[in-house]
mmCIF file of C-alpha atoms and ligand atoms in Angstrom:
data_model
loop_
_atom_site.group_PDB
_atom_site.id
_atom_site.type_symbol
_atom_site.label_atom_id
_atom_site.label_comp_id
_atom_site.label_asym_id
_atom_site.label_seq_id
_atom_site.Cartn_x
_atom_site.Cartn_y
_atom_site.Cartn_z
ATOM 1 C CA MET A 36 -1.203 -51.284 38.020
ATOM 2 C CA ARG A 37 2.522 -51.985 38.409
ATOM 3 C CA ALA A 38 2.399 -52.930 34.527
ATOM 4 C CA GLU A 39 1.037 -50.076 33.480
ATOM 5 C CA ILE A 40 3.493 -47.945 35.293
ATOM 6 C CA ARG A 41 6.368 -49.919 33.971
ATOM 7 C CA LEU A 42 5.081 -49.435 30.755
ATOM 8 C CA LEU A 43 4.673 -45.440 30.885
ATOM 9 C CA ALA A 44 8.089 -45.619 32.771
ATOM 10 C CA ALA A 45 9.905 -47.135 29.507
ATOM 11 C CA LEU A 46 7.779 -44.802 27.095
ATOM 12 C CA LEU A 47 9.210 -41.717 29.106
ATOM 13 C CA ALA A 48 12.813 -43.264 28.756
ATOM 14 C CA LEU A 49 12.173 -43.867 25.182
ATOM 15 C CA LEU A 50 11.185 -40.496 24.518
ATOM 16 C CA CYS A 51 14.116 -38.810 26.419
ATOM 17 C CA LEU A 52 16.618 -41.295 24.518
ATOM 18 C CA THR A 53 15.085 -39.940 21.141
ATOM 19 C CA GLY A 54 15.036 -36.718 22.314
ATOM 20 C CA CYS A 55 11.382 -36.479 21.306
ATOM 21 C CA ALA A 56 10.918 -34.361 24.645
ATOM 22 C CA VAL A 57 7.234 -33.579 25.092
ATOM 23 C CA ARG A 58 6.868 -30.270 23.288
ATOM 24 C CA GLN A 59 6.418 -27.230 25.820
ATOM 25 C CA THR A 60 3.939 -24.879 23.948
ATOM 26 C CA THR A 61 5.771 -21.595 23.410
ATOM 27 C CA GLU A 62 2.422 -19.752 22.711
ATOM 28 C CA PRO A 63 2.095 -17.060 25.118
ATOM 29 C CA GLN A 64 -0.908 -17.667 27.108
ATOM 30 C CA GLU A 65 -4.500 -16.083 26.658
ATOM 31 C CA GLY A 66 -3.725 -13.361 29.148
ATOM 32 C CA GLU A 67 -0.134 -12.345 28.091
ATOM 33 C CA LEU A 68 -1.277 -11.486 24.531
ATOM 34 C CA LEU A 69 -0.915 -8.118 23.236
ATOM 35 C CA VAL A 70 -4.481 -7.201 21.763
ATOM 36 C CA VAL A 71 -4.134 -4.743 18.845
ATOM 37 C CA GLY A 72 -7.247 -3.368 16.763
ATOM 38 C CA PHE A 73 -6.024 -3.188 12.974
ATOM 39 C CA SER A 74 -8.640 -0.966 11.108
ATOM 40 C CA GLN A 75 -7.784 -1.936 7.417
ATOM 41 C CA LEU A 76 -9.466 0.239 4.687
ATOM 42 C CA GLY A 77 -10.343 -2.158 2.418
ATOM 43 C CA SER A 78 -9.376 -4.858 -0.237
ATOM 44 C CA GLU A 79 -9.429 -2.845 -2.858
ATOM 45 C CA SER A 80 -6.052 -3.776 -4.933
ATOM 46 C CA SER A 81 -2.920 -6.100 -5.180
ATOM 47 C CA TRP A 82 -1.251 -3.508 -2.955
ATOM 48 C CA ARG A 83 -3.622 -3.753 -0.039
ATOM 49 C CA LEU A 84 -3.884 -7.576 0.009
ATOM 50 C CA ALA A 85 -0.193 -7.837 0.374
ATOM 51 C CA ASN A 86 -0.336 -4.968 3.076
ATOM 52 C CA THR A 87 -3.041 -7.049 4.998
ATOM 53 C CA ALA A 88 -0.961 -9.916 4.647
ATOM 54 C CA SER A 89 2.144 -8.493 5.812
ATOM 55 C CA MET A 90 0.219 -7.125 9.006
ATOM 56 C CA THR A 91 -1.334 -10.767 9.786
ATOM 57 C CA ALA A 92 2.060 -12.223 9.737
ATOM 58 C CA ALA A 93 3.968 -9.775 11.912
ATOM 59 C CA LEU A 94 1.338 -9.780 14.431
ATOM 60 C CA SER A 95 0.883 -13.305 15.166
ATOM 61 C CA ARG A 96 0.014 -15.033 18.248
ATOM 62 C CA GLU A 97 3.264 -16.737 18.144
ATOM 63 C CA LYS A 98 5.141 -13.371 18.584
ATOM 64 C CA GLY A 99 2.610 -12.302 21.555
ATOM 65 C CA TYR A 100 -0.246 -10.597 19.756
ATOM 66 C CA GLU A 101 -3.971 -10.669 19.487
ATOM 67 C CA LEU A 102 -4.740 -9.256 16.281
ATOM 68 C CA LEU A 103 -8.501 -8.105 15.922
ATOM 69 C CA LEU A 104 -8.624 -7.055 11.920
ATOM 70 C CA GLU A 105 -11.573 -5.229 10.477
ATOM 71 C CA ASN A 106 -11.937 -4.518 6.728
ATOM 72 C CA ALA A 107 -13.669 -1.510 5.846
ATOM 73 C CA LYS A 108 -14.786 -1.586 2.426
ATOM 74 C CA GLN A 109 -12.971 1.571 1.589
ATOM 75 C CA LYS A 110 -15.731 3.251 3.713
ATOM 76 C CA GLN A 111 -14.602 5.872 6.460
ATOM 77 C CA ASP A 112 -17.936 5.229 8.520
ATOM 78 C CA ASN A 113 -16.568 1.816 8.782
ATOM 79 C CA GLN A 114 -13.552 2.617 9.966
ATOM 80 C CA LEU A 115 -14.609 5.121 12.571
ATOM 81 C CA ALA A 116 -17.207 2.292 14.014
ATOM 82 C CA ALA A 117 -14.255 -0.371 14.072
ATOM 83 C CA VAL A 118 -12.112 2.031 16.007
ATOM 84 C CA ARG A 119 -14.757 2.923 18.434
ATOM 85 C CA ASN A 120 -15.470 -0.740 19.129
ATOM 86 C CA PHE A 121 -11.650 -1.423 19.437
ATOM 87 C CA ILE A 122 -11.842 1.366 22.417
ATOM 88 C CA LEU A 123 -15.147 -0.053 23.773
ATOM 89 C CA GLN A 124 -13.094 -3.548 23.880
ATOM 90 C CA GLY A 125 -10.222 -2.216 25.488
ATOM 91 C CA VAL A 126 -7.534 -3.037 23.250
ATOM 92 C CA ASP A 127 -3.996 -2.374 24.143
ATOM 93 C CA LEU A 128 -3.029 -0.709 20.903
ATOM 94 C CA ILE A 129 -4.679 0.455 17.408
ATOM 95 C CA VAL A 130 -3.426 0.336 14.123
ATOM 96 C CA ILE A 131 -5.339 2.292 11.574
ATOM 97 C CA ALA A 132 -4.773 2.437 7.261
ATOM 98 C CA PRO A 133 -7.043 5.523 6.977
ATOM 99 C CA VAL A 134 -8.989 5.586 3.560
ATOM 100 C CA ALA A 135 -8.587 9.410 3.546
ATOM 101 C CA GLU A 136 -6.881 12.513 5.510
ATOM 102 C CA THR A 137 -9.444 14.096 7.005
ATOM 103 C CA GLY A 138 -12.215 13.066 9.691
ATOM 104 C CA TRP A 139 -9.876 11.506 12.430
ATOM 105 C CA GLU A 140 -9.989 14.224 14.932
ATOM 106 C CA SER A 141 -12.881 12.925 17.220
ATOM 107 C CA VAL A 142 -12.098 9.138 17.072
ATOM 108 C CA LEU A 143 -8.553 9.906 17.513
ATOM 109 C CA GLN A 144 -9.087 12.296 20.565
ATOM 110 C CA GLU A 145 -11.606 9.355 21.856
ATOM 111 C CA ALA A 146 -8.826 6.851 21.935
ATOM 112 C CA LYS A 147 -6.371 9.459 23.675
ATOM 113 C CA GLU A 148 -8.686 9.893 26.475
ATOM 114 C CA ALA A 149 -8.861 6.060 26.694
ATOM 115 C CA GLN A 150 -4.986 5.869 26.598
ATOM 116 C CA ILE A 151 -4.722 3.426 23.667
ATOM 117 C CA PRO A 152 -1.846 4.372 21.604
ATOM 118 C CA VAL A 153 -2.494 4.572 17.825
ATOM 119 C CA ILE A 154 -0.488 3.853 15.141
ATOM 120 C CA ILE A 155 -1.433 5.369 11.628
ATOM 121 C CA MET A 156 0.091 3.175 8.734
ATOM 122 C CA ASP A 157 0.140 3.698 4.994
ATOM 123 C CA ARG A 158 -1.693 7.117 4.226
ATOM 124 C CA GLU A 159 -1.731 10.059 6.724
ATOM 125 C CA VAL A 160 -4.339 11.518 8.767
ATOM 126 C CA ALA A 161 -4.924 15.215 8.733
ATOM 127 C CA VAL A 162 -5.136 16.568 12.138
ATOM 128 C CA GLU A 163 -3.931 19.542 13.864
ATOM 129 C CA ASP A 164 -2.719 18.031 17.110
ATOM 130 C CA GLU A 165 0.063 15.035 15.947
ATOM 131 C CA ASN A 166 0.138 14.097 19.687
ATOM 132 C CA LEU A 167 -3.172 12.354 18.655
ATOM 133 C CA TYR A 168 -1.295 9.444 17.585
ATOM 134 C CA LEU A 169 1.983 7.639 18.496
ATOM 135 C CA SER A 170 3.565 7.315 14.977
ATOM 136 C CA SER A 171 2.628 7.346 10.885
ATOM 137 C CA ILE A 172 4.700 4.912 8.843
ATOM 138 C CA GLY A 173 3.953 4.765 5.229
ATOM 139 C CA SER A 174 5.611 6.089 1.477
ATOM 140 C CA ASP A 175 6.836 9.602 0.621
ATOM 141 C CA PHE A 176 4.133 9.777 -2.042
ATOM 142 C CA LEU A 177 5.267 13.381 -2.800
ATOM 143 C CA ARG A 178 8.577 11.646 -3.788
ATOM 144 C CA GLU A 179 6.945 8.921 -5.754
ATOM 145 C CA GLY A 180 5.207 11.340 -7.820
ATOM 146 C CA GLU A 181 8.236 13.595 -8.624
ATOM 147 C CA ARG A 182 10.236 10.526 -9.526
ATOM 148 C CA ALA A 183 7.476 9.473 -11.797
ATOM 149 C CA VAL A 184 7.378 13.185 -13.491
ATOM 150 C CA GLU A 185 11.358 13.610 -13.924
ATOM 151 C CA TRP A 186 11.275 10.109 -15.625
ATOM 152 C CA LEU A 187 8.387 11.429 -17.879
ATOM 153 C CA SER A 188 10.135 14.374 -18.956
ATOM 154 C CA GLY A 189 13.206 12.268 -19.573
ATOM 155 C CA GLU A 190 11.619 9.942 -21.787
ATOM 156 C CA LEU A 191 9.705 12.359 -23.909
ATOM 157 C CA GLU A 192 13.232 13.785 -24.713
ATOM 158 C CA ARG A 193 14.591 10.491 -25.232
ATOM 159 C CA ARG A 194 11.437 9.913 -27.881
ATOM 160 C CA GLY A 195 12.384 13.242 -29.485
ATOM 161 C CA ARG A 196 9.178 14.817 -28.186
ATOM 162 C CA GLY A 197 10.684 17.100 -25.777
ATOM 163 C CA GLU A 198 8.742 20.288 -27.553
ATOM 164 C CA ASP A 199 5.728 18.061 -28.569
ATOM 165 C CA GLU A 200 1.857 18.611 -27.553
ATOM 166 C CA ILE A 201 1.758 16.211 -24.781
ATOM 167 C CA ARG A 202 -1.809 14.867 -23.848
ATOM 168 C CA ILE A 203 -2.156 13.117 -20.485
ATOM 169 C CA LEU A 204 -4.906 10.862 -19.468
ATOM 170 C CA HIS A 205 -4.401 10.951 -15.218
ATOM 171 C CA LEU A 206 -6.361 7.938 -13.434
ATOM 172 C CA GLN A 207 -6.557 9.263 -9.808
ATOM 173 C CA GLY A 208 -6.652 6.935 -6.735
ATOM 174 C CA THR A 209 -9.207 7.571 -3.920
ATOM 175 C CA TYR A 210 -9.776 11.173 -3.332
ATOM 176 C CA GLY A 211 -8.481 12.621 -0.427
ATOM 177 C CA ALA A 212 -6.325 9.422 0.234
ATOM 178 C CA THR A 213 -2.725 10.935 0.732
ATOM 179 C CA SER A 214 -1.212 8.521 -1.889
ATOM 180 C CA GLN A 215 -3.782 10.742 -4.350
ATOM 181 C CA LEU A 216 -3.203 13.713 -3.127
ATOM 182 C CA MET A 217 0.562 13.476 -3.108
ATOM 183 C CA ARG A 218 1.039 11.448 -6.400
ATOM 184 C CA THR A 219 -1.383 14.185 -8.362
ATOM 185 C CA LYS A 220 0.285 17.343 -6.841
ATOM 186 C CA PRO A 221 3.590 16.630 -9.100
ATOM 187 C CA ILE A 222 1.998 15.721 -12.387
ATOM 188 C CA GLU A 223 -0.491 18.960 -11.770
ATOM 189 C CA ASP A 224 2.560 21.354 -11.383
ATOM 190 C CA VAL A 225 4.271 19.959 -14.029
ATOM 191 C CA VAL A 226 1.226 20.583 -16.342
ATOM 192 C CA ARG A 227 0.987 24.344 -15.298
ATOM 193 C CA GLU A 228 4.658 24.753 -15.795
ATOM 194 C CA LYS A 229 4.823 23.229 -19.358
ATOM 195 C CA SER A 230 2.995 25.069 -21.991
ATOM 196 C CA ASN A 231 3.225 21.654 -24.472
ATOM 197 C CA TRP A 232 1.623 19.348 -21.447
ATOM 198 C CA SER A 233 -1.848 19.212 -20.794
ATOM 199 C CA PHE A 234 -4.279 16.645 -19.553
ATOM 200 C CA ALA A 235 -6.887 14.887 -21.953
ATOM 201 C CA ALA A 236 -8.900 13.923 -18.673
ATOM 202 C CA GLN A 237 -8.274 13.449 -15.370
ATOM 203 C CA PHE A 238 -10.788 10.531 -13.338
ATOM 204 C CA PRO A 239 -10.603 9.211 -10.005
ATOM 205 C CA ALA A 240 -10.897 5.597 -10.394
ATOM 206 C CA ASP A 241 -10.500 4.108 -6.843
ATOM 207 C CA TYR A 242 -7.609 1.964 -7.298
ATOM 208 C CA THR A 243 -9.591 -0.589 -8.608
ATOM 209 C CA GLU A 244 -9.113 -2.297 -11.910
ATOM 210 C CA ALA A 245 -12.781 -2.499 -13.208
ATOM 211 C CA LYS A 246 -12.977 1.197 -12.409
ATOM 212 C CA GLY A 247 -9.805 1.600 -14.212
ATOM 213 C CA TYR A 248 -10.814 -0.376 -17.182
ATOM 214 C CA GLU A 249 -14.495 1.478 -17.194
ATOM 215 C CA VAL A 250 -13.357 5.169 -17.339
ATOM 216 C CA VAL A 251 -10.242 4.448 -19.949
ATOM 217 C CA ARG A 252 -12.473 2.287 -22.180
ATOM 218 C CA ASP A 253 -15.405 5.169 -21.729
ATOM 219 C CA TYR A 254 -13.100 7.914 -22.543
ATOM 220 C CA LEU A 255 -10.865 6.759 -25.560
ATOM 221 C CA ARG A 256 -14.307 5.885 -27.229
ATOM 222 C CA VAL A 257 -14.721 9.807 -27.419
ATOM 223 C CA ASP A 258 -10.858 10.916 -27.664
ATOM 224 C CA PRO A 259 -8.167 8.492 -28.321
ATOM 225 C CA ASP A 260 -5.627 10.531 -29.179
ATOM 226 C CA ILE A 261 -3.696 10.617 -25.803
ATOM 227 C CA ASP A 262 0.233 10.475 -25.308
ATOM 228 C CA VAL A 263 0.646 9.454 -21.556
ATOM 229 C CA ILE A 264 -1.437 7.448 -18.923
ATOM 230 C CA TYR A 265 -0.339 8.516 -15.451
ATOM 231 C CA SER A 266 -2.029 5.759 -13.235
ATOM 232 C CA GLU A 267 -2.049 6.225 -9.435
ATOM 233 C CA ASN A 268 -1.893 2.480 -8.991
ATOM 234 C CA ASP A 269 -1.300 -0.974 -10.447
ATOM 235 C CA ASN A 270 -4.882 -2.378 -10.633
ATOM 236 C CA MET A 271 -6.069 0.899 -12.179
ATOM 237 C CA THR A 272 -3.361 0.366 -14.943
ATOM 238 C CA PHE A 273 -4.489 -3.595 -15.408
ATOM 239 C CA GLY A 274 -8.070 -1.906 -16.078
ATOM 240 C CA ALA A 275 -6.418 0.636 -18.556
ATOM 241 C CA MET A 276 -4.277 -1.643 -20.799
ATOM 242 C CA ARG A 277 -7.620 -3.934 -21.272
ATOM 243 C CA ALA A 278 -9.160 -0.749 -22.413
ATOM 244 C CA LEU A 279 -6.137 0.194 -24.803
ATOM 245 C CA ASP A 280 -5.964 -3.508 -25.979
ATOM 246 C CA GLU A 281 -9.743 -3.019 -27.048
ATOM 247 C CA ALA A 282 -9.295 0.258 -29.088
ATOM 248 C CA GLY A 283 -6.375 -0.997 -30.533
ATOM 249 C CA LEU A 284 -3.882 1.443 -29.513
ATOM 250 C CA SER A 285 -0.117 0.665 -29.112
ATOM 251 C CA TYR A 286 1.442 1.284 -25.409
ATOM 252 C CA GLY A 287 4.737 0.570 -23.418
ATOM 253 C CA ALA A 288 8.237 0.874 -24.214
ATOM 254 C CA ASP A 289 7.859 0.253 -28.133
ATOM 255 C CA GLY A 290 4.509 1.869 -28.207
ATOM 256 C CA ASP A 291 2.737 5.392 -29.029
ATOM 257 C CA VAL A 292 0.791 5.667 -25.238
ATOM 258 C CA ILE A 293 3.387 6.130 -22.149
ATOM 259 C CA LEU A 294 2.278 3.999 -19.116
ATOM 260 C CA ILE A 295 3.273 5.029 -15.967
ATOM 261 C CA SER A 296 2.000 3.013 -12.615
ATOM 262 C CA PHE A 297 2.309 3.068 -8.922
ATOM 263 C CA ASP A 298 2.803 0.360 -6.519
ATOM 264 C CA ALA A 299 5.224 -2.216 -8.485
ATOM 265 C CA VAL A 300 3.724 -5.026 -7.560
ATOM 266 C CA ARG A 301 5.169 -8.289 -9.252
ATOM 267 C CA LYS A 302 2.230 -8.363 -11.887
ATOM 268 C CA ALA A 303 3.251 -4.727 -12.887
ATOM 269 C CA LEU A 304 6.817 -5.513 -13.077
ATOM 270 C CA GLN A 305 6.296 -8.681 -15.137
ATOM 271 C CA TYR A 306 4.512 -6.492 -17.557
ATOM 272 C CA CYS A 307 7.336 -3.649 -17.258
ATOM 273 C CA LEU A 308 9.860 -6.227 -18.036
ATOM 274 C CA GLU A 309 7.699 -7.463 -21.156
ATOM 275 C CA GLY A 310 7.551 -3.895 -22.172
ATOM 276 C CA ARG A 311 4.167 -3.240 -21.772
ATOM 277 C CA ILE A 312 4.363 -0.471 -18.899
ATOM 278 C CA ASN A 313 6.918 1.843 -19.140
ATOM 279 C CA LEU A 314 7.969 2.807 -15.450
ATOM 280 C CA CYS A 315 6.759 1.219 -12.359
ATOM 281 C CA VAL A 316 6.774 3.368 -9.062
ATOM 282 C CA GLU A 317 7.521 1.219 -6.218
ATOM 283 C CA CYS A 318 5.146 1.496 -3.202
ATOM 284 C CA ASN A 319 6.235 -0.956 -0.304
ATOM 285 C CA PRO A 320 3.248 -2.391 1.097
ATOM 286 C CA LEU A 321 5.206 -4.868 3.594
ATOM 287 C CA HIS A 322 4.847 -2.353 6.450
ATOM 288 C CA GLY A 323 4.152 -5.713 9.129
ATOM 289 C CA PRO A 324 7.278 -6.045 10.509
ATOM 290 C CA ARG A 325 8.046 -2.153 10.923
ATOM 291 C CA VAL A 326 4.917 -1.714 12.724
ATOM 292 C CA GLU A 327 5.674 -4.976 15.149
ATOM 293 C CA GLU A 328 8.764 -3.158 15.550
ATOM 294 C CA LEU A 329 7.482 0.126 16.522
ATOM 295 C CA ILE A 330 4.759 -1.808 19.222
ATOM 296 C CA ARG A 331 7.891 -3.491 20.728
ATOM 297 C CA GLN A 332 9.874 0.109 20.816
ATOM 298 C CA TYR A 333 6.775 1.618 22.572
ATOM 299 C CA GLU A 334 6.360 -1.259 25.000
ATOM 300 C CA GLU A 335 9.979 -0.945 26.025
ATOM 301 C CA GLY A 336 9.621 2.768 26.681
ATOM 302 C CA GLN A 337 11.827 3.966 23.999
ATOM 303 C CA SER A 338 11.169 6.927 22.215
ATOM 304 C CA ILE A 339 9.527 6.479 18.597
ATOM 305 C CA PRO A 340 9.932 8.939 15.791
ATOM 306 C CA LYS A 341 6.233 10.707 14.624
ATOM 307 C CA HIS A 342 6.993 9.530 10.965
ATOM 308 C CA ILE A 343 8.690 7.184 9.452
ATOM 309 C CA TYR A 344 8.922 6.750 5.352
ATOM 310 C CA VAL A 345 10.174 3.332 3.816
ATOM 311 C CA GLU A 346 12.923 3.725 0.926
ATOM 312 C CA GLU A 347 11.345 2.991 -2.348
ATOM 313 C CA LEU A 348 12.749 2.517 -6.339
ATOM 314 C CA ILE A 349 11.539 3.223 -9.796
ATOM 315 C CA PHE A 350 11.829 0.444 -12.134
ATOM 316 C CA THR A 351 12.199 0.551 -15.928
ATOM 317 C CA ARG A 352 12.429 -2.719 -18.439
ATOM 318 C CA ASP A 353 16.130 -2.127 -18.121
ATOM 319 C CA ASP A 354 16.331 -2.199 -14.288
ATOM 320 C CA LEU A 355 14.348 -5.619 -14.332
ATOM 321 C CA THR A 356 15.471 -9.093 -14.668
ATOM 322 C CA GLN A 357 13.069 -12.118 -14.246
ATOM 323 C CA GLU A 358 15.045 -13.427 -11.351
ATOM 324 C CA LEU A 359 14.591 -9.973 -9.587
ATOM 325 C CA ILE A 360 10.944 -10.110 -10.196
ATOM 326 C CA ASP A 361 10.662 -13.707 -8.868
ATOM 327 C CA SER A 362 12.315 -12.797 -5.888
ATOM 328 C CA ARG A 363 10.190 -10.107 -4.875
ATOM 329 C CA GLU A 364 7.304 -10.320 -2.080
ATOM 330 C CA TYR A 365 4.627 -9.044 -3.433
HETATM 331 C C1 GZL B 134 -0.610 3.477 -1.185
HETATM 332 C C2 GZL B 134 -1.863 2.724 -0.939
HETATM 333 C C3 GZL B 134 -2.679 2.979 -2.162
HETATM 334 C C4 GZL B 134 -1.821 2.128 -3.147
HETATM 335 C C5 GZL B 134 -3.269 1.476 -3.899
HETATM 336 O O1 GZL B 134 0.172 3.393 0.266
HETATM 337 O O2 GZL B 134 -2.276 3.600 0.105
HETATM 338 O O3 GZL B 134 -3.508 2.125 -1.786
HETATM 339 O O4 GZL B 134 -1.240 2.751 -4.007
HETATM 340 C C6 GZL B 134 -3.983 0.859 -2.542
HETATM 341 O O5 GZL B 134 -2.855 0.049 -4.376
HETATM 342 O O6 GZL B 134 -5.212 0.820 -3.131
#
């Protein structure tokens, strides 16, 4: 027995000398974790995947959180069920990325009655009483659309087409989503104002590449005479590009059809640098750190702003370098 004790003492001495003290786990213990129920609307786009990754990285166990992530597959019923399940579990806080603006009154009332604070992230909810949620954090989608339309008007002037008849194929996101409603408003307003601008067609394509491809492919078969594609996210744009290629139509900085796309994910910026997309309108998905900051402010009893909008840019080929694109986080 004495020999074992001597050996153990020697081992401990060696550890201390080499500084390899036994690592104390810094992970918070089970009871200390803040349990956050996160109802994510889906995984329909590159933007959404980056948004989910940002949230899971920010609300990690190492930082003191237990994140319960539920993917609703773009169905609001699934989100409502997930939030009610979080309430039943008695989570500490709920985060919702709402698929559409309406239909949230009851479940937010239930969360309030359960005294569980709710943060709305990305899109907005349309409720009478804004006290039903702690804060909403996302993009100024209306400004995104306004900047796209301002740029398009300037681009047509630059092409000497300011007075031409302009036919716009409009790919819309999920109907009723704040990002759809607010990106649609500026282009519809300007089509009403400008007598020489018109919609060739407007199609919902649910923010997916597959749907974007289908609707553009089918439309171009009956009417290839379009001047602009105004696409409310990059994945629909990628589908539209495939359809344009198949139809043999030129597009982009040096092409006939002007391509405008929202999100500015890395792949879209690469196409923009290559001259295949004319304008990328940034929509930043990296809300994880901002949500985590909000939660900490709330936990510390600080006052919380009701609405937080993130700063965003627009990009043309002239604004981009390969170095900038490679440095982007999504
Ligand atoms: C915008 C977000 C939209 C993106 C799409 O904040 O809600 O949903 O533009 C995503 O890519 O699917």
